[in-house]
Coordinates of C-alpha atoms (C1' of nucleotides) in Angstrom, one line a residue:
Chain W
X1 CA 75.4 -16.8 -20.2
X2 CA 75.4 -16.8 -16.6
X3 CA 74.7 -13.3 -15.9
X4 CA 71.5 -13.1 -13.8
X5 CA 73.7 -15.5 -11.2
X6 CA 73.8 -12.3 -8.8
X7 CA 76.3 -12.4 -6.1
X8 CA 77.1 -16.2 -5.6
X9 CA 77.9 -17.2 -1.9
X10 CA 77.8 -13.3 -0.9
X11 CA 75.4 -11.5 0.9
X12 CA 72.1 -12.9 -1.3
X13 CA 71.2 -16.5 -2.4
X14 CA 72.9 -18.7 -5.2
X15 CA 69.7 -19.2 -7.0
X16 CA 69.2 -23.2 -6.2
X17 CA 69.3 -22.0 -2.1
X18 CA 66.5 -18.9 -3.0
X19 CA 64.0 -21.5 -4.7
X20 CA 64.7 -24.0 -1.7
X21 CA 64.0 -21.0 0.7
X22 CA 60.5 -20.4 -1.3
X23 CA 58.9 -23.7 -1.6
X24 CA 60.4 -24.5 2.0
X25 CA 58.2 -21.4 3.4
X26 CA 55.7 -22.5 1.5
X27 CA 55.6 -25.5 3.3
X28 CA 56.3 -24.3 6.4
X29 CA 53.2 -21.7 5.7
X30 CA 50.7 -24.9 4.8
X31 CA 50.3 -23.5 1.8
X32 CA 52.1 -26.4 0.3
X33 CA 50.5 -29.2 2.9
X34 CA 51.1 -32.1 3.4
X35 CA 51.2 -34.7 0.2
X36 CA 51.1 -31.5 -1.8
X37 CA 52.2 -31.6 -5.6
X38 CA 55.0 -29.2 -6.0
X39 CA 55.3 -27.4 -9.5
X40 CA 56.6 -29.5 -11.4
X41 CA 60.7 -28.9 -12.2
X42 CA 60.3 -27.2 -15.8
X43 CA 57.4 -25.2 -14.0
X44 CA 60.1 -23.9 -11.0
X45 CA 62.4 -23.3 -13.8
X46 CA 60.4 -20.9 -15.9
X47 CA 58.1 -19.4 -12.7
X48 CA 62.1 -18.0 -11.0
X49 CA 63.8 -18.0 -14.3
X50 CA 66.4 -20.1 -13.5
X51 CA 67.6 -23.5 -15.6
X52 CA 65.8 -26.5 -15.1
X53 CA 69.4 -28.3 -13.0
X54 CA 69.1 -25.4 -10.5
X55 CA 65.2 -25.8 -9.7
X56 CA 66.2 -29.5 -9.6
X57 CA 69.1 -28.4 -7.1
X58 CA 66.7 -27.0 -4.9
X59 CA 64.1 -29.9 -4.6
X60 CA 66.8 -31.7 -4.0
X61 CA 68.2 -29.9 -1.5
X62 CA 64.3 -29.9 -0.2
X63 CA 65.0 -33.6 -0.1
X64 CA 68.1 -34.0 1.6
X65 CA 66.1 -32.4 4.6
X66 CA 63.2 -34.9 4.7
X67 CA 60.7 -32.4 3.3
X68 CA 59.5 -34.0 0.0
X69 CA 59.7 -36.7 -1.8
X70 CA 60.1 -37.1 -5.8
X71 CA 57.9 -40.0 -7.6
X72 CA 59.3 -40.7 -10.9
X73 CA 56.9 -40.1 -13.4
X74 CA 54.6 -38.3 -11.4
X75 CA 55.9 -35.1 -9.5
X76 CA 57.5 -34.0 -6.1
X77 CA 55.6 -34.2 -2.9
X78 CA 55.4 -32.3 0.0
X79 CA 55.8 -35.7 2.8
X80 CA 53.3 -36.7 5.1
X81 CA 54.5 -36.8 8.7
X82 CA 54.1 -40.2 9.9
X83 CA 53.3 -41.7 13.0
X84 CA 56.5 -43.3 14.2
X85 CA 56.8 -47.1 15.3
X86 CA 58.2 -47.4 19.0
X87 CA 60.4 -50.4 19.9
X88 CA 61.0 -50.4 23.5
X89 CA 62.8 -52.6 26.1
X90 CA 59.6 -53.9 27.2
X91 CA 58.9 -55.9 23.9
X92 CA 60.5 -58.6 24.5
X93 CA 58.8 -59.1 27.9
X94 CA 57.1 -62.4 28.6
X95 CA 54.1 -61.3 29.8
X96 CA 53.1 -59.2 26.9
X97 CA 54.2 -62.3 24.3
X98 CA 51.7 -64.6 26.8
X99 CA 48.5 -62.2 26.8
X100 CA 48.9 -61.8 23.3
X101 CA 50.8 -64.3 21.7
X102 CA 52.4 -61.9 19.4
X103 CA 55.8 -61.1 18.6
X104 CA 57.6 -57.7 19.6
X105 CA 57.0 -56.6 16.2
X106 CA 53.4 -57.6 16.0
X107 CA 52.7 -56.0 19.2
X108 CA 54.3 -52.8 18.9
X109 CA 52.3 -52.4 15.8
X110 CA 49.1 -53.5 17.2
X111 CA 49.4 -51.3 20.2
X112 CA 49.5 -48.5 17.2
X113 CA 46.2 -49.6 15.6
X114 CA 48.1 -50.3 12.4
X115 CA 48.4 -53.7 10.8
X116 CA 51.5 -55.5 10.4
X117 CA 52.7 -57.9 8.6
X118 CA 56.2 -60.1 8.6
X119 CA 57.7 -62.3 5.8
X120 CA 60.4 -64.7 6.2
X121 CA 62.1 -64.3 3.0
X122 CA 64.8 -67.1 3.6
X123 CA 65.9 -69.7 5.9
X124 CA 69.3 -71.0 5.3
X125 CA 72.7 -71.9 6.6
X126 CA 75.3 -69.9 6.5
X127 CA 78.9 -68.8 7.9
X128 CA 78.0 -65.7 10.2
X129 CA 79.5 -62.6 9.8
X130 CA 82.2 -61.4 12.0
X131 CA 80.6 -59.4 14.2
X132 CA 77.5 -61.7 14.7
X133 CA 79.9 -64.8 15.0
X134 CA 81.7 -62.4 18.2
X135 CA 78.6 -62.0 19.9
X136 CA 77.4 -65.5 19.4
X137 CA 80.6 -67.0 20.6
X138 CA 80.6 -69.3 17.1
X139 CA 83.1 -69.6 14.7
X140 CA 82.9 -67.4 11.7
X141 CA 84.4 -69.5 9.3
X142 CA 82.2 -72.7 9.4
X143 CA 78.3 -73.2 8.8
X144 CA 77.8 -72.2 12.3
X145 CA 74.5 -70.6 11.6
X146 CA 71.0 -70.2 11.1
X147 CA 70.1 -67.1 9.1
X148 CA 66.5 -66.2 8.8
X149 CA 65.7 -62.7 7.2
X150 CA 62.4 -61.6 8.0
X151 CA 60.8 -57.9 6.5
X152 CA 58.6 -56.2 8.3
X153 CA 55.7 -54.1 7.4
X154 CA 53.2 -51.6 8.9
X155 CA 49.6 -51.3 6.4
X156 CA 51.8 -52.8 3.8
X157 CA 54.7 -50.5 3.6
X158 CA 57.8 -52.0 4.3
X159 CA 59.6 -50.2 7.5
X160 CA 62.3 -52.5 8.6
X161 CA 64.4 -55.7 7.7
X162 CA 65.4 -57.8 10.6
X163 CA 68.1 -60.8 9.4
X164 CA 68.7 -63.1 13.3
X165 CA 71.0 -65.6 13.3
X166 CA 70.6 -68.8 15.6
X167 CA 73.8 -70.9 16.3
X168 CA 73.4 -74.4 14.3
X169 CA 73.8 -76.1 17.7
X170 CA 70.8 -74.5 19.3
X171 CA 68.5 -74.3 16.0
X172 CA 69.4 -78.2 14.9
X173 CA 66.4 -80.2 14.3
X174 CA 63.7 -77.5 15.8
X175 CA 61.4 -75.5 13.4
X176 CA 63.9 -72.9 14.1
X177 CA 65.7 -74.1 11.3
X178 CA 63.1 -75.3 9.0
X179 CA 59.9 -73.4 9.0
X180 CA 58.7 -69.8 8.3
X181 CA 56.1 -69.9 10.6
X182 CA 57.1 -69.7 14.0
X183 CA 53.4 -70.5 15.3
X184 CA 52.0 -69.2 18.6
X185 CA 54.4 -67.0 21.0
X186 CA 56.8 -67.0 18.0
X187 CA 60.2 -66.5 17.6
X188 CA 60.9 -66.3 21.8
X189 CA 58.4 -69.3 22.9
X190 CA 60.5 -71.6 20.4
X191 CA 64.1 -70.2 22.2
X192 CA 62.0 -71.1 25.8
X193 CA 61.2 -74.5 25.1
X194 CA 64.3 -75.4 24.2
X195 CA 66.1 -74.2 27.4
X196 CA 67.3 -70.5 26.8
X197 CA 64.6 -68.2 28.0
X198 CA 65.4 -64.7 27.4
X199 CA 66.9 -62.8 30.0
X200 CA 68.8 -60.4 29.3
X201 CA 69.3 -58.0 25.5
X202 CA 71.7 -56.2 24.2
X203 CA 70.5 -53.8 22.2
X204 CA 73.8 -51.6 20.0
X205 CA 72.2 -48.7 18.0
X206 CA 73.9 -46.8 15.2
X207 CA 72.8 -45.1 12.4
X208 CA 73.6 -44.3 8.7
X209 CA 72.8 -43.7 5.2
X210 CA 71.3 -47.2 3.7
X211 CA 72.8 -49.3 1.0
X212 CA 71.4 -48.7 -2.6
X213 CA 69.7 -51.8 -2.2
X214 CA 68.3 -50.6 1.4
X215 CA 66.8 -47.9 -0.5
X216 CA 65.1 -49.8 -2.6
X217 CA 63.8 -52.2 -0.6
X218 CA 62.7 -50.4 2.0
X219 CA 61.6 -47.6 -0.8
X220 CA 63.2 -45.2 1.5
X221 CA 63.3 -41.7 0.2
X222 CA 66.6 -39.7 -0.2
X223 CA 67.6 -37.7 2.9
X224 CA 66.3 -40.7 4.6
X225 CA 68.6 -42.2 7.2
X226 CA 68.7 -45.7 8.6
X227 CA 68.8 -47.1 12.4
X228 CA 70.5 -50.0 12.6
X229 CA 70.9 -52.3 15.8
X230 CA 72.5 -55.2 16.2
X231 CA 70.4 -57.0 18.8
X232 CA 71.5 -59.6 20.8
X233 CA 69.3 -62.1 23.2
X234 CA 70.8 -63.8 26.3
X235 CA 69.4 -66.2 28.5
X236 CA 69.0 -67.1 32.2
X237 CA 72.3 -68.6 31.9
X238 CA 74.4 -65.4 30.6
X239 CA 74.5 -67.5 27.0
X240 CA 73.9 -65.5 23.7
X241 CA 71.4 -67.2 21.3
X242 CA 70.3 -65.2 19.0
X243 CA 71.7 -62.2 17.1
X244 CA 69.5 -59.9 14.7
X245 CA 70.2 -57.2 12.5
X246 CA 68.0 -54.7 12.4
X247 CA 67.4 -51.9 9.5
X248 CA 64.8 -49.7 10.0
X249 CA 63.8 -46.5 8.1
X250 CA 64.8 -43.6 10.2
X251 CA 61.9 -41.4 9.6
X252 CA 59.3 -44.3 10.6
X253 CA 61.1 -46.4 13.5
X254 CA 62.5 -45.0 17.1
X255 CA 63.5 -46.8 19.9
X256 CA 62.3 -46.5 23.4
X257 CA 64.9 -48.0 25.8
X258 CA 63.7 -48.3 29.8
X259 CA 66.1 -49.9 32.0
X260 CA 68.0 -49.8 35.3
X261 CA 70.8 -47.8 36.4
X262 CA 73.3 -50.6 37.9
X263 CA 75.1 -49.9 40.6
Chain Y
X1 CA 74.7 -35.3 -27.7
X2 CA 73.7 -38.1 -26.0
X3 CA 75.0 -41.4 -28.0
X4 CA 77.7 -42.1 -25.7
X5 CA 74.6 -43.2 -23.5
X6 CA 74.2 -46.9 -23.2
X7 CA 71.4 -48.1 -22.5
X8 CA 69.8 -46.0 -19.6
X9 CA 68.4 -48.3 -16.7
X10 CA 69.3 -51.3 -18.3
X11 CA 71.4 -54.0 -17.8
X12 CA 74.6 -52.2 -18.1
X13 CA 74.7 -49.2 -15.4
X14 CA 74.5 -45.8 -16.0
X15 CA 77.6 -43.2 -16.4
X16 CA 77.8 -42.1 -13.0
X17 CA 76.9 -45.2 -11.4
X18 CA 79.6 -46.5 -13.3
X19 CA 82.2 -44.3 -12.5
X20 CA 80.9 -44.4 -9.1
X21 CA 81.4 -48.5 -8.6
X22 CA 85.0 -47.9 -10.1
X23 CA 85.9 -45.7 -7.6
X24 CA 84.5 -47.7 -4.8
X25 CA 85.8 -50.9 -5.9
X26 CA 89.5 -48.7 -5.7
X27 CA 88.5 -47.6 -2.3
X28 CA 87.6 -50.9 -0.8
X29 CA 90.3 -52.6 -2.5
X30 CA 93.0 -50.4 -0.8
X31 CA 94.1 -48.9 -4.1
X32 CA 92.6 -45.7 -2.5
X33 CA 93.6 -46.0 1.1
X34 CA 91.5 -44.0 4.1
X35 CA 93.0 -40.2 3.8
X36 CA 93.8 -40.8 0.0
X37 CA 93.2 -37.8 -2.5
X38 CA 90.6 -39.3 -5.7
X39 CA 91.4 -37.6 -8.8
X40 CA 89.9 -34.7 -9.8
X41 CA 86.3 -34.2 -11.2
X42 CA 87.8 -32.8 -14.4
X43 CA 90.5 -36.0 -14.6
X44 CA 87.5 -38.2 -13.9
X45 CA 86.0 -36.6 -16.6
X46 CA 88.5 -36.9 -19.0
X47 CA 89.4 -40.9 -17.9
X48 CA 86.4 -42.2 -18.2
X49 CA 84.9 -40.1 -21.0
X50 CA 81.9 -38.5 -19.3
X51 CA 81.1 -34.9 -18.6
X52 CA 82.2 -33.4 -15.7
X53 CA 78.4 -32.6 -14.3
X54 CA 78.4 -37.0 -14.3
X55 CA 82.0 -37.5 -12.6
X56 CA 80.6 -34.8 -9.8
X57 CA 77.2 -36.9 -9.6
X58 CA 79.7 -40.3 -9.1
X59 CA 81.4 -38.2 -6.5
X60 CA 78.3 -37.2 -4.6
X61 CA 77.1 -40.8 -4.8
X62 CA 80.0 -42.1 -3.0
X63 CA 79.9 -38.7 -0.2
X64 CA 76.0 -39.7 0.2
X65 CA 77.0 -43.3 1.3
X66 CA 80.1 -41.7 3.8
X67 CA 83.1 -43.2 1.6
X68 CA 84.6 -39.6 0.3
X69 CA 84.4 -36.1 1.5
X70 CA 85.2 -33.3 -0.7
X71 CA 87.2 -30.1 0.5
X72 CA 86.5 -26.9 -1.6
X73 CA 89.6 -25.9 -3.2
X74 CA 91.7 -28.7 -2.5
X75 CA 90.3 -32.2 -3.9
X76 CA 87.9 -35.0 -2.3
X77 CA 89.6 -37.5 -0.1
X78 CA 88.3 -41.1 1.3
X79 CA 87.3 -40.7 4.3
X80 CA 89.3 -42.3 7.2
X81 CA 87.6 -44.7 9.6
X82 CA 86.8 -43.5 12.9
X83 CA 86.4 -44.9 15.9
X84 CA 82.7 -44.9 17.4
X85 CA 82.4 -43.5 20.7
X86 CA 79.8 -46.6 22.0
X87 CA 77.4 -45.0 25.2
X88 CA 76.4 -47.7 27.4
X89 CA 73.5 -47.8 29.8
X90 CA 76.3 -48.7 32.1
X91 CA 77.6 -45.2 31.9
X92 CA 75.5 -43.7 34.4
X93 CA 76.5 -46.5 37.0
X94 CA 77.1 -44.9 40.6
X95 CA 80.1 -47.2 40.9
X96 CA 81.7 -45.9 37.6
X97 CA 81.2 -42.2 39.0
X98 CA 82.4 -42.8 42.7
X99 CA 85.3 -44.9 41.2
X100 CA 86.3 -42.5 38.6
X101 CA 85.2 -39.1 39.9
X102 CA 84.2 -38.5 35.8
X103 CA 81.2 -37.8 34.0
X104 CA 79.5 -40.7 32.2
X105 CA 81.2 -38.8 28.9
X106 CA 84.4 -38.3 30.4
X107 CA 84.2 -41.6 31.5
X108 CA 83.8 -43.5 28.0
X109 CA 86.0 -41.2 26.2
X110 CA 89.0 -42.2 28.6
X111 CA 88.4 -45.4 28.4
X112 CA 89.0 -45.2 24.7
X113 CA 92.1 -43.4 25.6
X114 CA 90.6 -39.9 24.0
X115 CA 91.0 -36.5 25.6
X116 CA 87.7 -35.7 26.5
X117 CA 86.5 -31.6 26.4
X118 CA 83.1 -30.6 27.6
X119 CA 82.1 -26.9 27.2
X120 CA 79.2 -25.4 29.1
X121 CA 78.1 -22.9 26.4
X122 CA 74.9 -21.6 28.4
X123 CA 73.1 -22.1 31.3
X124 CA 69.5 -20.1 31.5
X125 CA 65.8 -19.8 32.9
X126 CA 63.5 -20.8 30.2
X127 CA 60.1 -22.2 28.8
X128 CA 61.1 -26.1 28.3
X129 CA 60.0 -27.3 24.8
X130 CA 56.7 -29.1 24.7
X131 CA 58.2 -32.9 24.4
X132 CA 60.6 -32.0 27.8
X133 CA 58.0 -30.1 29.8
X134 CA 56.1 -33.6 28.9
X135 CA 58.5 -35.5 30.7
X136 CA 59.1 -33.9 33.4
X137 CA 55.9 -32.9 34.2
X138 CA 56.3 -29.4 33.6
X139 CA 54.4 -26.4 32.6
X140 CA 55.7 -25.6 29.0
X141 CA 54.1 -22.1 29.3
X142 CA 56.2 -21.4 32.4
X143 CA 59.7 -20.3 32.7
X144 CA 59.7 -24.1 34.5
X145 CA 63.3 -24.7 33.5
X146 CA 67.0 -24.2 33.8
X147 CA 68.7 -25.4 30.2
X148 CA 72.1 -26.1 30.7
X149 CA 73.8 -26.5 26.6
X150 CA 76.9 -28.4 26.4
X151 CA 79.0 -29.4 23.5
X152 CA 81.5 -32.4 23.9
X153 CA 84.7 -33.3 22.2
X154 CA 87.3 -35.9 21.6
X155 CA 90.4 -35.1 21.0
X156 CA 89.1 -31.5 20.2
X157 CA 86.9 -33.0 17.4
X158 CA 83.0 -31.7 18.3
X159 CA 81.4 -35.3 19.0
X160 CA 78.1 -33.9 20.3
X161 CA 75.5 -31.8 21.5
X162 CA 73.7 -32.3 24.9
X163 CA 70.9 -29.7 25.9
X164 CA 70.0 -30.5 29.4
X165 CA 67.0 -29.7 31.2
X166 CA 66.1 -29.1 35.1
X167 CA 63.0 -28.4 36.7
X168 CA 63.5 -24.6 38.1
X169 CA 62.4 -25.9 41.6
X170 CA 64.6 -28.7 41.9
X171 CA 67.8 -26.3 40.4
X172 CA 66.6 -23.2 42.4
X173 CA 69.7 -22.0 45.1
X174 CA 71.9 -24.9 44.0
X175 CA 74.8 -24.9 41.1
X176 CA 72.9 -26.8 38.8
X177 CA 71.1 -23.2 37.9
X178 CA 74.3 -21.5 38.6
X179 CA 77.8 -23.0 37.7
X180 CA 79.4 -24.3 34.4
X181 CA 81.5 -26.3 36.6
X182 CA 79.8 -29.1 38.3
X183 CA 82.8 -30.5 40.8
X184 CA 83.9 -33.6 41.6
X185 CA 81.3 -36.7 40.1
X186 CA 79.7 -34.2 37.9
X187 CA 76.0 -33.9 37.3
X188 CA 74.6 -36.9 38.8
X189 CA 76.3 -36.6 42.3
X190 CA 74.4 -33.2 42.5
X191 CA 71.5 -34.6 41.7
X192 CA 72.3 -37.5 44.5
X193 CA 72.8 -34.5 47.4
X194 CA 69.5 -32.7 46.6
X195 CA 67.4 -36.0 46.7
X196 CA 67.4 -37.8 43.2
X197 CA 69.8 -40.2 42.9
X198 CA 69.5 -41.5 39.3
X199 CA 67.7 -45.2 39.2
X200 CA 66.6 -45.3 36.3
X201 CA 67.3 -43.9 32.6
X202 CA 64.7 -43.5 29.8
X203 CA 66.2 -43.0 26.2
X204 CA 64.5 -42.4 23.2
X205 CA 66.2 -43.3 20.4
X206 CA 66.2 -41.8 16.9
X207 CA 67.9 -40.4 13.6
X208 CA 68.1 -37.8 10.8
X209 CA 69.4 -35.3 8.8
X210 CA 71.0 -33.3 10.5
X211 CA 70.0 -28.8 10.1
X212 CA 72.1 -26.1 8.6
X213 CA 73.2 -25.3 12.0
X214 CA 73.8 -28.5 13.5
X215 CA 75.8 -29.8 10.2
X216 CA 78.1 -26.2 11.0
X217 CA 78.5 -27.1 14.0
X218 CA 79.6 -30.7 14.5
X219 CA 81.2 -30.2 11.4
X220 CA 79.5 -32.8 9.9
X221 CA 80.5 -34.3 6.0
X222 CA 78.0 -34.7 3.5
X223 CA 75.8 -37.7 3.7
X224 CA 76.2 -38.4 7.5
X225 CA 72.9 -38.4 10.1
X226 CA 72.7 -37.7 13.2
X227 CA 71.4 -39.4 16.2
X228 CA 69.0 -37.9 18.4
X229 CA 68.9 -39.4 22.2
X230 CA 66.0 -37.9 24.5
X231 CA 67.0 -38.8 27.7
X232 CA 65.1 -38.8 30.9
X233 CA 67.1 -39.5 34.4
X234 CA 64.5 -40.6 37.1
X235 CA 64.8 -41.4 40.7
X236 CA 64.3 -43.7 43.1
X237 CA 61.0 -42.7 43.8
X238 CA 60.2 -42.3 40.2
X239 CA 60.4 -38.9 39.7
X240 CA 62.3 -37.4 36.2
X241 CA 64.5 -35.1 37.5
X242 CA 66.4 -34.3 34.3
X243 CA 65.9 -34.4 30.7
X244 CA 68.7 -33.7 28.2
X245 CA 68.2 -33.9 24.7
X246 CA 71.8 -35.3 22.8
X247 CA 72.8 -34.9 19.1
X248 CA 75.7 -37.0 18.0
X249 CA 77.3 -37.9 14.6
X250 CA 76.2 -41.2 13.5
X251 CA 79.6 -41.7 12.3
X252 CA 81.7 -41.5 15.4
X253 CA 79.0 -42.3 17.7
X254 CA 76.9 -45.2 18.8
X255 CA 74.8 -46.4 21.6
X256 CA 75.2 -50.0 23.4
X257 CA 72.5 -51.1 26.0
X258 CA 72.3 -54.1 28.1
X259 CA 69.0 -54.7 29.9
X260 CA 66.9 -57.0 31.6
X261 CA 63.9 -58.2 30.1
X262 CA 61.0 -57.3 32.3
X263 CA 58.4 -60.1 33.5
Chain K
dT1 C1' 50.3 -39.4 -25.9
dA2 C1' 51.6 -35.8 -22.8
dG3 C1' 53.8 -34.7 -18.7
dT4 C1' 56.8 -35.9 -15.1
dG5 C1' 61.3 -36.9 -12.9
dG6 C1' 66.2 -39.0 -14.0
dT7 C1' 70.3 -38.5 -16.3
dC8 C1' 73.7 -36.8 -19.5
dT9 C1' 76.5 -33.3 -22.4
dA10 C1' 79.2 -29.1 -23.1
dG11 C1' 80.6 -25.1 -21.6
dA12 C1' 80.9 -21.1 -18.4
dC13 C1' 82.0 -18.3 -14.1
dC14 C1' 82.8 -18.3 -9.3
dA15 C1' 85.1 -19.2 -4.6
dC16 C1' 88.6 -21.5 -2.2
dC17 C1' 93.4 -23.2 -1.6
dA18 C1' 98.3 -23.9 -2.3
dT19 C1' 102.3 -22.0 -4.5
Chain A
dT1 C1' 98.8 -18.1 -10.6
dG2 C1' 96.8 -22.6 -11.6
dG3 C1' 94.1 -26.2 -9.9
dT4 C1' 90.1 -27.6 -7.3
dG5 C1' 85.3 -28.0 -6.0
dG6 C1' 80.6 -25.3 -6.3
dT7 C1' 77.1 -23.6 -9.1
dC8 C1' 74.8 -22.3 -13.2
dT9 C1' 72.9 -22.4 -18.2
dA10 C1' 70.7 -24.6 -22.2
dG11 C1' 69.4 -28.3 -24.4
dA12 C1' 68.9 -33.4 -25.1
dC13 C1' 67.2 -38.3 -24.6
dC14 C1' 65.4 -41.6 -21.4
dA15 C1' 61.9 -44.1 -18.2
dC16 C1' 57.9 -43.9 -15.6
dT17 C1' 52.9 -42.6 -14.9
dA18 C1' 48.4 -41.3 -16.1
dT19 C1' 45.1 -40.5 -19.6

DNA sequence: TAGTGGTCTAGACCACCAT
DNA sequence: TGGTGGTCTAGACCACTAT
């Protein structure tokens, strides 16, 4: 049943790496450009003479490598390259917030010509999470926090959840802990006025496959990774005040760090 | 063929997401400690009445996420939690070198009490890739460049990949074009006697799939990314002097910054 | 309604590993 | 040698998308 399976893991291809190889040249060649349709699966199948699984094997493996991307329903697509969204160290500088009145997010985007947009999603408070309670200097196990989870977008598509977390003792009785609308200066203004200008970040980058739910969300194709940095503000006094969590897509987010070798 | 299907997509959860949730609520639990052996794809099979084509697709759910690797021939085993190697921007401080006499990787491995390797696999003349010659303000076109490749390990486990580059005319006549072996303060005190004392870093953060190649050699499981640091040393009169271009597993490897926030 | 990707079944052969 | 993962075949039903 399996007979035209010549050679498997010798000297030629197992069938699901030779179809890979194929459409990847073909892609490579630009005779598959950009937001091309690929054949559909049955189409691969019958065109190399190999089951439908293997053809599927191969646009997945096509996948896994950040080459296409499947749309249920419609086909498999050859993926656009896109322009990638820069955060540097520099966006959080004062200047930049007073000549514009952005935020860091809103600027970095604008600076791109693209158009962004940010919804808060949910203020509440909540018990941090171990990690954000160490940074912080708050205790984990009590309502010790404001969370506020903000998504971000870039012309609509969603690139990046941020969730920051404010300690209850700073964010008490400010719009910090109340409203979604952070008005002019945002987020940073708000920490300014009441007495912790920011300084000083921390800024601690790792990376990983997302969550199920991260996939969906951010409607991040498979073989995408996801940054994640857990971002922490200080002020002119050494005190933390802010943690945030940021997941980004991979494949649309870098960072740009710029910063001082110490002595 | 299909009855034992349950309502696809709906509220209940599919076969091998099912099967999949099982084993990770084992795994998480403790029930399948870090190291442990799962059963195999045939006894999954058999246990929870699937085909074996749907306990393998629960298996590669839970490798895509970085819970289980599987070894050919011998079974697929939760994966044990390492401990992340963090780089700081603090590793490239002059004090840290003079005090230490290490590298800025030598350094952070020992201070996690790792035996640090670092093998200098090449060091050649050659045209610098377009986004290096960029930086440091080379010709790409030109044989502008010494590329120096070195491959770093803890503990003998491959950790990463640094490709560094030097412009030919600051490397010309000195070791930096010549010798694997660097001396006493490593790179950066080299750097310090021909003129270019590092004052400044630029990184540029981001992530991906890792290639064929790469995933061979970093030995990299399933479902892991990598992260990609370009990073550019510059001087104290603003010069880049070097540009190396890392590639670390996401899973044993993170980055921590601290930085001002500039006016 | 037709075509697409998503998932599943049932069974087969192969390559790798320990014994 | 027997057990394991890796791959393949052939066919089925489902859900999503466009017409």
């Amino acid at each position: 049943m399996n007979s035209s399976q010549s050679r498997p893991g010798g000297g030629t291809q197992l069938p699901s790496r030779r179809v890979a190889s194929e459409l990847r040249t073909a892609i490579a060649s630009g005779d598959l450009p950009p937001g091309a349709k690929l054949p559909s699966e049955r189409a691969l199948a019958a065109r190399y003479g190999v089951a439908r699984n293997t053809a599927r094997e191969a646009i997945r493996l096509l996948a896994e490598e950040g080459l296409v991307t499947a749309h249920h329903g419609k086909g498999v697509f050859v993926r656009e390259k896109r322009r990638l969204l820069r955060f540097g160290s520099e966006r959080y500088s004062h200047r930049l917030r007073k000549e514009t009145g952005l935020s860091p997010y809103r600027a970095e985007v604008a600076k791109q010509g693209r158009t962004a947009r940010v919804d808060c999603t949910s203020i509440e408070r909540v018990r941090p999470p171990e990690d954000v309670a160490e940074r912080l200097g708050v205790d984990p196990a009590e309502p010790s926090a404001v969370r506020r989870e903000n998504w971000y977008y870039a012309d609509d598509e969603p690139v990046q959840i941020g969730v920051t977390y404010i300690p209850w003792e700073i964010a008490e009785g400010s719009v910090l802990a109340t409203s979604a609308n952070m008005g002019k200066g945002s987020l940073y203004a708000r920490f300014e006025e009441l007495g912790h200008p920011i300084t000083r970040i921390r800024e601690e980058v790792s990376a990983r496959m997302p969550t199920h739910e991260e996939a969906i969300g951010l409607s991040i194709p498979d073989g995408v990774p996801v940054v994640e940095v857990l971002h922490t503000g200080i002020d002119h006094l050494d005190r933390p005040f802010e943690v945030t969590r940021f997941v980004m897509r991979a494949d649309l987010n870098g960072l740009d760090y710029t910063m001082p070798v110490e002595d």
